[in-house]
Amino acid sequence: MNKLDKRNFTYLNQLVNSREKTIKLEHDIILEEDEMFPEGITITEDNTTIDGNGHTIDAKKLTRIFKVKAKNVTLDNMSLKNGYSNKNGGAIYNARNSNLKIINLKIINNTARWGGAIRNYGTLKIFHSIIKKNKAKKGAGIYTAKKTKVTIYNSKIISNTARWGGGIHNYGRLRILKSRITKNCAKKAGAIYNTKKATMHIGNSSLISNNGRWGGCIYNYGFLNVLQSTINENTSKKGAAIYNKGGKIHIKSSKFHNNTVEFSYNKKRDMLLYGKGGAIFNYSGKINMENTTLKNNIAEYCGGAIHNRKTAKMNLTDTTLKNNKASYGGAITNEGTMSINECELSENIAQEEGFVEYGGAINNTGLLMVEESTFLSNNSVEGGGAIHNEKKGIVSITDTLLADNTSFDGGAVSNGGKLTIKNCILTHNEAQEDGGAIDNFKYGIISISDTSLTKNKADNGGSISNTGHLGISNSIIDNNIANHSGGAIANTSIFTLREMTTFSGEMTIENSNITSNTAENAGAITNSGFLNITESIVCNNHSDDGINIQNNGKIMMKNTKIQ
């Protein structure tokens, strides 16, 4: 192998057109200024293999390197650099009906309008290769057209730059296996832009440290499957790992860690436009996720890990969301439809100076269904240590544990919408002010059944604070503490200047036990609203004033034991 003894494109063209099926390079190839190859070296013979033998082909930023118009072509063991096309494929153009296999290639520093390194119209397979530092308007690494097939195996796509799809722009069928896609950059889709009706499968791969304004790593319109892959440390304004617009996504056994979105303020429109969905922004479409972890993601505005927009749908199963952070919705903001099954949400935080800070784990304005899940040690500054449900939101929580969550109001849950809690355990939650476990606002409607609320703590309403409508049945409220009043429950009234109206809490308690709660005033219940208790037990509660139920409102009791 002679690296010093170089040959030109004319020499390479003669080799390629010699009709030899296997060509082995013995020299580096460099384009000379007086050579004219506007389409690059065209390969027209089927079953051609070019063994680069470790050599480099340099087009000096003057032309494309290869145009493939044949079947079963193999490029092996070479470097392709400084290719250029004002249209398609700076290094390689793979024509329609062509089949190209790339093995052990380095494709570096090439430029084109579409496909800075490769423009593909046929079938393309890439093995053990590096595609690096290429530039294009679309698909700086690879641009693949409709009705095409691309397989990338054990390869690296690194530091490419485009407006759309820094690494790859896909219109066809794309498979990425055991590969690494990192440090690519674009306005949309820092790593991969997957268009409408396109199909993409990512398996056992790493997509790390990519950047794009929308979709720091992936922008998806089509069909996307992510399996056993890592999508970490990407950055964006919306959806640092994935931005989904109308596509269908299935994610399984994968990791989304340390992704970040930054907020941006639009003075002209007087609104925040960005900073949503630290890992995933689901604008529209449907996402199914299972056995996946979302950890240490940050959104400077909302949805530390996930932002699910109004028309979007998302299902999470057997998934962990841990230590994510945002101004509100530390892990998730849901405006659309979302189901959470057998998931763990822990140590998420809603905290960002200068913004509202609700929903340590989840902030909801849409339809949210939670089943057989766990919320542990989440925190929000203002309300809903685990979950905050806003006025238009609808939430159902079933067979779920909410423990050790903290907030100013509503240690576990704060609610202004419609909320159903069934067969749950709320324990060791704490609020600085109202509702150690639950704070129900003036327009809030809550139904609680077959649920245990124990060992929660607040200033008022050790377990529950209510100024809305709240019904409790077949439940246990035990061993809660209020520093001031209502060891178990504070059912209150408030006067608001805005509405010039007094809102009184309306609460019914049926077939429930309120026992062993403690407060300075009213060991069990303080009431200044409307309270109806039937078929219940209110016993062994303790207060400094010796009062079990303090009533300054209206109260009705039937078949209830008070002791």
Coordinates of C-alpha atoms in Angstrom, one line a residue, residues 4-539:
L4 CA 2.5 8.7 -1.1
D5 CA 2.1 7.6 -4.7
K6 CA -1.3 9.1 -5.6
R7 CA -3.4 8.7 -8.7
N8 CA -6.2 10.9 -10.2
F9 CA -9.9 10.4 -11.0
T10 CA -9.1 9.5 -14.6
Y11 CA -7.0 6.5 -13.4
L12 CA -9.9 5.5 -11.1
N13 CA -12.4 5.8 -13.9
Q14 CA -10.4 3.5 -16.1
L15 CA -10.2 0.9 -13.3
V16 CA -13.9 1.1 -12.7
N17 CA -14.8 0.8 -16.4
S18 CA -12.3 -2.1 -17.0
R19 CA -15.1 -4.6 -16.4
E20 CA -13.1 -6.2 -13.7
K21 CA -15.5 -7.5 -11.1
T22 CA -13.1 -7.0 -8.3
I23 CA -10.9 -3.8 -8.2
K24 CA -8.2 -3.3 -5.5
L25 CA -6.7 0.1 -5.1
E26 CA -3.0 0.4 -4.7
H27 CA -2.9 4.2 -4.4
D28 CA -4.7 7.1 -2.9
I29 CA -6.9 8.9 -5.4
I30 CA -7.2 12.7 -5.7
L31 CA -9.2 14.8 -8.2
E32 CA -7.0 17.1 -10.2
E33 CA -8.3 20.6 -11.1
D34 CA -8.3 20.0 -14.8
E35 CA -10.3 16.8 -14.6
M36 CA -14.0 16.9 -15.4
F37 CA -16.3 14.4 -13.7
P38 CA -19.5 16.3 -13.0
E39 CA -21.3 13.2 -11.8
G40 CA -18.3 11.5 -10.2
I41 CA -17.1 8.1 -11.2
T42 CA -20.1 6.1 -12.5
I43 CA -20.3 2.4 -11.7
T44 CA -22.5 0.6 -14.2
E45 CA -21.3 -3.0 -14.0
D46 CA -23.4 -5.3 -11.8
N47 CA -21.5 -7.3 -9.1
T48 CA -18.6 -4.9 -8.9
T49 CA -16.5 -4.8 -5.8
I50 CA -14.0 -2.0 -5.1
D51 CA -11.6 -2.8 -2.3
G52 CA -10.0 0.4 -1.3
N53 CA -7.2 -1.4 0.6
G54 CA -7.2 1.4 3.2
H55 CA -6.7 4.2 0.7
T56 CA -8.4 7.6 0.5
I57 CA -10.4 9.1 -2.4
D58 CA -10.4 12.9 -2.2
A59 CA -12.7 15.0 -4.5
K60 CA -11.3 18.3 -3.3
K61 CA -14.8 19.8 -2.9
L62 CA -15.1 19.8 -6.7
T63 CA -17.4 16.9 -7.6
R64 CA -19.1 13.8 -6.3
I65 CA -17.0 10.7 -5.9
F66 CA -19.2 7.7 -7.0
K67 CA -22.5 7.4 -8.8
V68 CA -23.8 3.8 -8.6
K69 CA -26.1 2.6 -11.4
A70 CA -25.8 -1.1 -11.0
K71 CA -26.8 -4.0 -8.8
N72 CA -24.7 -5.8 -6.1
V73 CA -22.0 -3.1 -5.9
T74 CA -19.7 -3.2 -2.9
L75 CA -17.4 -0.5 -1.7
D76 CA -15.0 -1.8 0.9
N77 CA -12.2 -0.5 3.2
M78 CA -11.6 3.1 2.0
S79 CA -12.1 6.7 2.9
L80 CA -14.2 9.1 0.8
K81 CA -13.7 12.7 1.6
N82 CA -14.3 16.2 0.2
G83 CA -17.0 15.1 -2.3
Y84 CA -19.4 17.8 -3.6
S85 CA -22.7 18.0 -5.5
N86 CA -24.9 21.0 -5.8
K87 CA -27.8 18.6 -5.8
N88 CA -27.6 15.0 -4.6
G89 CA -25.0 12.9 -2.8
G90 CA -21.7 14.6 -2.1
A91 CA -19.8 11.3 -1.9
I92 CA -22.2 8.7 -3.2
Y93 CA -25.3 8.7 -5.3
N94 CA -27.1 5.4 -5.4
A95 CA -29.5 5.4 -8.3
R96 CA -33.0 3.9 -8.5
N97 CA -33.0 0.1 -8.7
S98 CA -29.3 0.0 -7.7
N99 CA -28.0 -2.2 -4.8
L100 CA -25.0 -0.9 -2.9
K101 CA -23.2 -2.4 0.1
I102 CA -20.7 -0.3 2.0
I103 CA -18.2 -2.0 4.3
N104 CA -15.6 -0.4 6.5
L105 CA -15.8 3.0 4.9
K106 CA -15.0 6.4 6.3
I107 CA -17.2 9.1 4.5
I108 CA -15.9 12.4 5.8
N109 CA -16.4 16.1 5.0
N110 CA -18.7 15.8 2.0
T111 CA -21.3 18.4 0.9
A112 CA -24.5 18.3 -1.1
R113 CA -28.0 19.9 -1.1
W114 CA -29.6 16.5 -0.3
G115 CA -27.5 13.8 1.2
G116 CA -24.2 15.4 2.1
A117 CA -22.5 12.0 2.2
I118 CA -25.0 9.7 0.5
R119 CA -28.2 10.1 -1.6
N120 CA -30.0 6.9 -1.9
Y121 CA -32.8 5.9 -4.4
G122 CA -32.2 2.1 -4.3
T123 CA -31.2 -0.4 -1.7
L124 CA -28.3 0.5 0.6
K125 CA -26.5 -1.5 3.3
I126 CA -23.9 0.0 5.5
F127 CA -21.6 -2.1 7.7
H128 CA -18.8 -1.1 10.1
S129 CA -18.5 2.4 8.7
I130 CA -18.1 6.0 9.8
I131 CA -20.1 8.9 8.3
K132 CA -18.7 12.1 9.7
K133 CA -18.7 15.9 9.3
N134 CA -20.8 16.0 6.2
K135 CA -23.1 18.9 5.4
A136 CA -26.4 19.3 3.5
K137 CA -29.7 21.0 3.5
K138 CA -31.4 17.7 4.2
G139 CA -29.8 14.6 5.4
A140 CA -26.1 15.5 5.9
G141 CA -25.1 11.9 6.4
I142 CA -27.7 10.1 4.4
Y143 CA -30.8 11.2 2.4
T144 CA -32.9 8.2 1.4
A145 CA -35.9 8.6 -0.9
K146 CA -39.4 7.0 -1.0
K147 CA -39.7 3.2 -1.7
T148 CA -36.0 2.6 -0.7
K149 CA -34.4 0.3 1.9
V150 CA -31.5 1.2 4.1
T151 CA -29.8 -0.9 6.7
I152 CA -27.1 0.5 9.0
Y153 CA -25.2 -2.0 11.1
N154 CA -22.4 -1.4 13.6
S155 CA -21.6 2.0 12.2
K156 CA -21.1 5.6 13.4
I157 CA -22.8 8.7 12.2
I158 CA -21.0 11.6 13.8
S159 CA -21.0 15.4 13.7
N160 CA -23.0 16.0 10.5
T161 CA -24.9 19.2 10.0
A162 CA -28.1 20.0 8.1
R163 CA -31.3 22.0 8.2
W164 CA -33.4 18.8 8.4
G165 CA -32.0 15.6 9.6
G166 CA -28.4 16.2 10.6
G167 CA -27.5 12.6 10.4
I168 CA -30.2 11.0 8.3
H169 CA -33.3 12.2 6.3
N170 CA -35.5 9.1 5.7
Y171 CA -38.4 8.8 3.3
G172 CA -38.2 5.0 2.9
R173 CA -37.6 2.0 5.1
L174 CA -34.6 2.4 7.5
R175 CA -33.1 -0.1 10.0
I176 CA -30.4 1.0 12.4
L177 CA -28.8 -1.8 14.4
K178 CA -25.9 -1.8 16.9
S179 CA -24.9 1.7 15.7
R180 CA -23.9 5.0 17.3
I181 CA -25.4 8.3 16.1
T182 CA -23.9 11.3 17.9
K183 CA -23.1 15.0 17.9
N184 CA -25.2 15.7 14.8
C185 CA -27.0 19.0 14.4
A186 CA -30.0 20.4 12.5
K187 CA -32.9 22.9 12.8
K188 CA -35.3 19.9 12.7
A189 CA -34.1 16.5 13.8
G190 CA -30.5 16.8 15.0
A191 CA -29.9 13.1 14.2
I192 CA -32.8 11.7 12.1
Y193 CA -35.8 13.1 10.3
N194 CA -38.3 10.4 9.7
T195 CA -41.0 11.6 7.2
K196 CA -44.6 10.9 6.7
K197 CA -45.2 7.2 5.8
A198 CA -41.6 6.4 6.3
T199 CA -40.7 3.5 8.5
M200 CA -37.7 3.3 10.9
H201 CA -36.5 0.7 13.3
I202 CA -33.7 1.4 15.8
G203 CA -32.3 -1.5 17.7
N204 CA -29.4 -1.9 20.2
S205 CA -28.1 1.5 19.2
S206 CA -27.0 4.7 20.9
L207 CA -28.2 8.2 19.9
I208 CA -26.3 10.7 22.0
S209 CA -25.5 14.4 22.2
N210 CA -27.4 15.5 19.1
N211 CA -29.0 18.9 18.8
G212 CA -32.0 20.4 16.9
R213 CA -34.5 23.1 17.6
W214 CA -37.4 20.6 17.1
G215 CA -36.4 17.1 17.9
G216 CA -32.8 17.3 19.2
C217 CA -32.3 13.7 18.2
I218 CA -35.4 12.4 16.2
Y219 CA -38.2 14.2 14.4
N220 CA -40.9 11.7 13.5
Y221 CA -43.8 11.9 11.1
G222 CA -43.9 8.3 10.2
F223 CA -43.6 4.9 11.9
L224 CA -40.8 4.5 14.4
N225 CA -39.8 1.5 16.5
V226 CA -37.1 1.9 19.2
L227 CA -35.9 -1.3 20.9
Q228 CA -33.1 -1.8 23.5
S229 CA -31.5 1.5 22.6
T230 CA -30.1 4.5 24.4
I231 CA -31.2 8.1 23.6
N232 CA -29.2 10.3 26.0
E233 CA -27.8 13.8 26.4
N234 CA -29.6 15.4 23.4
T235 CA -30.6 19.1 23.4
S236 CA -33.4 21.0 21.9
K237 CA -36.2 23.6 22.3
K238 CA -38.9 20.9 22.1
G239 CA -38.4 17.2 22.4
A240 CA -34.7 16.7 23.0
A241 CA -34.8 13.0 22.2
I242 CA -38.0 12.7 20.1
Y243 CA -40.4 15.2 18.6
N244 CA -43.5 13.3 17.2
K245 CA -45.9 15.0 14.8
G246 CA -48.7 12.7 13.7
G247 CA -46.5 9.6 13.7
K248 CA -46.8 6.2 15.5
I249 CA -44.0 5.2 17.8
H250 CA -43.3 2.1 19.8
I251 CA -40.5 2.2 22.4
K252 CA -39.4 -0.9 24.3
S253 CA -36.6 -1.7 26.7
S254 CA -34.8 1.6 26.1
K255 CA -33.2 4.5 28.0
F256 CA -33.8 8.2 27.8
H257 CA -31.4 10.0 30.1
N258 CA -30.0 13.5 30.6
N259 CA -31.8 15.1 27.7
T260 CA -32.5 18.8 28.0
V261 CA -34.9 21.4 26.4
E262 CA -34.4 25.2 26.9
F263 CA -37.2 27.7 27.0
S264 CA -37.4 30.7 24.6
Y265 CA -39.6 33.8 25.0
N266 CA -41.2 35.4 22.0
K267 CA -41.6 39.1 22.7
K268 CA -43.8 39.7 19.6
R269 CA -46.3 37.1 20.6
D270 CA -45.7 37.6 24.4
M271 CA -45.5 33.9 25.1
L272 CA -43.1 31.1 25.8
L273 CA -42.7 28.9 22.7
Y274 CA -40.2 26.3 23.8
G275 CA -38.8 24.4 26.7
K276 CA -41.3 21.6 26.6
G277 CA -40.7 17.8 26.7
G278 CA -37.2 17.2 28.1
A279 CA -37.0 13.8 26.4
I280 CA -40.2 13.5 24.3
F281 CA -42.6 16.1 22.8
N282 CA -45.7 14.3 21.4
Y283 CA -47.3 17.1 19.3
S284 CA -49.8 14.6 17.8
G285 CA -50.0 11.0 17.0
K286 CA -49.6 8.0 19.2
I287 CA -46.7 6.7 21.4
N288 CA -46.6 3.3 23.2
M289 CA -43.8 2.9 25.6
E290 CA -42.9 -0.2 27.7
N291 CA -40.1 -1.3 30.0
T292 CA -38.2 1.9 29.5
T293 CA -36.5 4.4 31.8
L294 CA -36.6 8.2 31.5
K295 CA -34.1 9.7 34.0
N296 CA -32.5 13.0 34.7
N297 CA -34.2 14.8 31.8
I298 CA -34.8 18.6 32.1
A299 CA -37.4 20.9 30.5
E300 CA -36.9 24.5 31.5
Y301 CA -40.6 25.1 31.0
C302 CA -42.8 22.0 31.3
G303 CA -42.7 18.2 31.0
G304 CA -39.3 17.3 32.3
A305 CA -39.4 14.0 30.5
I306 CA -42.6 14.0 28.4
H307 CA -45.0 16.7 27.0
N308 CA -48.1 15.1 25.5
R309 CA -50.1 17.7 23.6
K310 CA -53.8 18.1 23.2
T311 CA -54.5 15.9 20.3
A312 CA -51.8 13.3 21.1
K313 CA -52.1 9.9 22.7
M314 CA -49.6 8.1 24.9
N315 CA -49.5 4.8 26.7
L316 CA -46.8 4.0 29.3
T317 CA -46.4 0.5 30.7
D318 CA -43.7 -0.9 33.1
T319 CA -41.8 2.3 32.7
T320 CA -39.7 4.3 35.2
L321 CA -39.5 8.1 35.3
K322 CA -37.0 9.2 37.8
N323 CA -35.3 12.5 38.8
N324 CA -36.7 14.5 35.9
K325 CA -37.2 18.3 36.4
A326 CA -39.3 21.1 35.0
S327 CA -41.1 24.2 36.1
Y328 CA -44.4 22.2 36.1
G329 CA -44.9 18.6 35.4
G330 CA -41.5 17.5 36.7
A331 CA -41.8 14.2 34.7
I332 CA -44.9 14.7 32.5
T333 CA -47.3 17.4 31.3
N334 CA -50.4 15.8 29.7
E335 CA -52.8 17.9 27.6
G336 CA -54.0 14.9 25.6
T337 CA -54.9 11.3 26.4
M338 CA -52.5 9.3 28.5
S339 CA -52.5 6.0 30.3
I340 CA -49.9 4.9 32.9
N341 CA -49.8 1.2 33.9
E342 CA -47.4 -0.5 36.2
C343 CA -45.0 2.4 36.2
E344 CA -42.8 4.1 38.8
L345 CA -42.5 7.9 39.0
S346 CA -40.0 8.9 41.7
E347 CA -37.9 11.9 42.7
N348 CA -39.2 14.1 40.0
I349 CA -39.3 17.9 40.7
A350 CA -41.5 20.8 39.6
Q351 CA -39.2 23.7 40.4
E352 CA -38.0 26.6 38.3
E353 CA -37.8 30.1 39.6
G354 CA -40.1 32.6 37.9
F355 CA -42.7 30.0 36.7
V356 CA -45.7 28.2 38.1
E357 CA -44.4 25.1 39.9
Y358 CA -47.2 22.4 40.0
G359 CA -47.1 18.7 39.6
G360 CA -43.8 17.2 40.8
A361 CA -44.4 14.1 38.7
I362 CA -47.4 15.0 36.5
N363 CA -49.3 18.2 35.5
N364 CA -52.5 17.3 33.8
T365 CA -55.0 19.3 31.7
G366 CA -56.2 16.3 29.6
L367 CA -57.4 12.8 30.2
L368 CA -55.1 10.8 32.5
M369 CA -55.6 7.2 33.6
V370 CA -53.2 5.7 36.2
E371 CA -53.3 2.0 37.2
E372 CA -51.1 -0.2 39.4
S373 CA -48.3 2.4 39.6
T374 CA -46.1 4.0 42.2
F375 CA -45.3 7.7 43.0
L376 CA -42.4 8.1 45.4
S377 CA -40.6 11.1 46.7
N378 CA -41.7 13.6 44.1
N379 CA -41.8 17.3 44.9
S380 CA -43.4 20.5 43.7
V381 CA -42.9 24.0 45.1
E382 CA -46.6 25.1 44.8
G383 CA -49.0 22.2 44.5
G384 CA -49.4 18.5 43.8
G385 CA -46.2 16.8 44.9
A386 CA -47.0 13.9 42.7
I387 CA -49.9 15.0 40.5
H388 CA -51.5 18.3 39.8
N389 CA -54.8 18.2 37.9
E390 CA -56.0 21.5 36.5
K391 CA -59.5 22.8 36.0
K392 CA -60.3 21.0 32.7
G393 CA -58.4 17.9 33.5
I394 CA -59.8 14.4 34.2
V395 CA -57.8 11.9 36.2
S396 CA -58.5 8.4 37.4
I397 CA -56.0 6.7 39.8
T398 CA -56.5 3.0 40.6
D399 CA -54.5 0.4 42.6
T400 CA -51.7 2.9 43.1
L401 CA -49.3 3.9 45.8
L402 CA -48.4 7.6 46.5
A403 CA -45.8 7.9 49.2
D404 CA -43.3 10.4 50.5
N405 CA -44.3 13.2 48.1
T406 CA -44.1 16.8 49.2
S407 CA -45.4 20.2 48.2
F408 CA -46.7 23.5 49.6
D409 CA -50.3 22.4 49.0
G410 CA -51.4 18.8 48.3
G411 CA -48.4 16.7 49.3
A412 CA -49.4 14.0 46.9
V413 CA -52.2 15.5 44.8
S414 CA -53.7 18.9 44.1
N415 CA -56.9 19.1 42.1
G416 CA -59.0 21.7 40.2
G417 CA -60.6 19.3 37.8
K418 CA -62.3 15.9 38.0
L419 CA -60.4 13.2 40.0
T420 CA -61.3 9.6 40.9
I421 CA -59.1 7.6 43.4
K422 CA -59.9 4.0 43.9
N423 CA -58.2 1.3 45.9
C424 CA -55.1 3.4 46.5
I425 CA -52.6 4.0 49.3
L426 CA -51.6 7.6 50.1
T427 CA -49.0 7.6 52.9
H428 CA -46.2 9.7 54.3
N429 CA -47.0 12.6 52.0
E430 CA -46.5 16.2 53.4
A431 CA -47.7 19.7 52.5
Q432 CA -46.3 22.8 54.1
E433 CA -49.8 24.4 54.1
D434 CA -53.0 22.5 53.1
G435 CA -53.7 18.9 52.5
G436 CA -50.9 16.5 53.5
A437 CA -52.1 14.0 50.9
I438 CA -54.8 15.9 48.8
D439 CA -55.7 19.5 48.3
N440 CA -59.0 19.9 46.4
F441 CA -59.5 23.4 44.9
K442 CA -62.8 25.4 44.7
Y443 CA -63.8 23.9 41.3
G444 CA -62.4 20.5 42.0
I445 CA -64.5 17.3 42.1
I446 CA -63.0 14.2 43.8
S447 CA -64.3 10.7 44.4
I448 CA -62.3 8.6 46.8
S449 CA -63.2 4.9 47.4
D450 CA -61.6 1.8 49.0
T451 CA -58.5 3.9 49.8
S452 CA -56.1 4.3 52.7
L453 CA -54.8 7.7 53.6
T454 CA -52.3 7.3 56.5
K455 CA -49.4 9.1 58.1
N456 CA -49.7 12.2 56.0
K457 CA -48.9 15.7 57.4
A458 CA -49.8 19.3 56.7
D459 CA -50.5 22.6 58.5
N460 CA -54.2 22.2 57.9
G461 CA -55.9 19.0 56.8
G462 CA -53.3 16.4 57.7
S463 CA -54.7 14.1 55.0
I464 CA -57.2 16.2 53.0
S465 CA -58.0 19.9 52.5
N466 CA -61.2 20.6 50.5
T467 CA -62.9 23.7 49.1
G468 CA -64.5 21.9 46.2
H469 CA -66.7 18.8 46.0
L470 CA -65.4 15.6 47.6
G471 CA -66.8 12.2 48.3
I472 CA -65.2 9.5 50.4
S473 CA -66.5 5.9 50.7
N474 CA -65.2 2.7 52.2
S475 CA -61.9 4.3 53.1
I476 CA -59.5 4.6 56.0
I477 CA -58.0 7.9 57.1
D478 CA -55.6 7.1 59.9
N479 CA -52.6 8.5 61.8
N480 CA -52.4 11.8 59.9
I481 CA -51.1 15.0 61.5
A482 CA -52.1 18.7 61.1
N483 CA -49.9 21.2 62.8
H484 CA -52.8 23.6 63.1
S485 CA -56.3 22.3 62.4
G486 CA -58.0 19.2 61.0
G487 CA -55.8 16.2 61.8
A488 CA -57.5 14.2 59.1
I489 CA -59.6 16.6 57.1
A490 CA -60.1 20.4 56.7
N491 CA -63.3 21.1 54.8
T492 CA -63.1 24.9 54.3
S493 CA -64.7 27.9 52.8
I494 CA -62.9 30.7 51.0
F495 CA -63.9 34.1 49.7
T496 CA -62.3 35.2 46.4
L497 CA -62.1 38.8 45.4
R498 CA -62.0 37.9 41.7
E499 CA -65.4 36.2 41.7
M500 CA -66.6 38.2 44.8
T501 CA -68.0 34.8 46.0
T502 CA -67.6 32.5 48.9
F503 CA -66.7 28.9 47.9
S504 CA -67.6 26.3 50.5
G505 CA -66.3 22.8 50.5
E506 CA -68.9 20.1 50.1
M507 CA -67.9 16.8 51.5
T508 CA -69.7 13.4 52.0
I509 CA -68.1 10.6 54.0
E510 CA -69.7 7.2 53.9
N511 CA -68.7 3.9 55.5
S512 CA -65.2 5.1 56.4
N513 CA -62.9 5.1 59.4
I514 CA -61.3 8.3 60.6
T515 CA -59.0 7.3 63.4
S516 CA -55.9 8.2 65.4
N517 CA -55.3 11.6 63.7
T518 CA -53.7 14.5 65.5
A519 CA -53.9 18.3 65.4
E520 CA -53.6 21.4 67.5
N521 CA -57.3 22.1 66.8
A522 CA -59.9 19.5 65.8
G523 CA -58.1 16.2 65.9
A524 CA -60.3 14.6 63.2
I525 CA -62.1 17.2 61.1
T526 CA -62.5 21.0 60.9
N527 CA -65.5 22.1 58.9
S528 CA -66.6 25.5 57.6
G529 CA -68.5 24.2 54.6
F530 CA -71.0 21.4 54.1
L531 CA -70.3 18.0 55.6
N532 CA -72.3 14.8 55.6
I533 CA -71.1 11.8 57.4
T534 CA -72.9 8.4 57.3
E535 CA -72.2 4.9 58.5
S536 CA -68.7 5.9 59.6
I537 CA -66.4 5.8 62.7
V538 CA -64.6 8.9 64.0
C539 CA -62.6 7.7 67.0

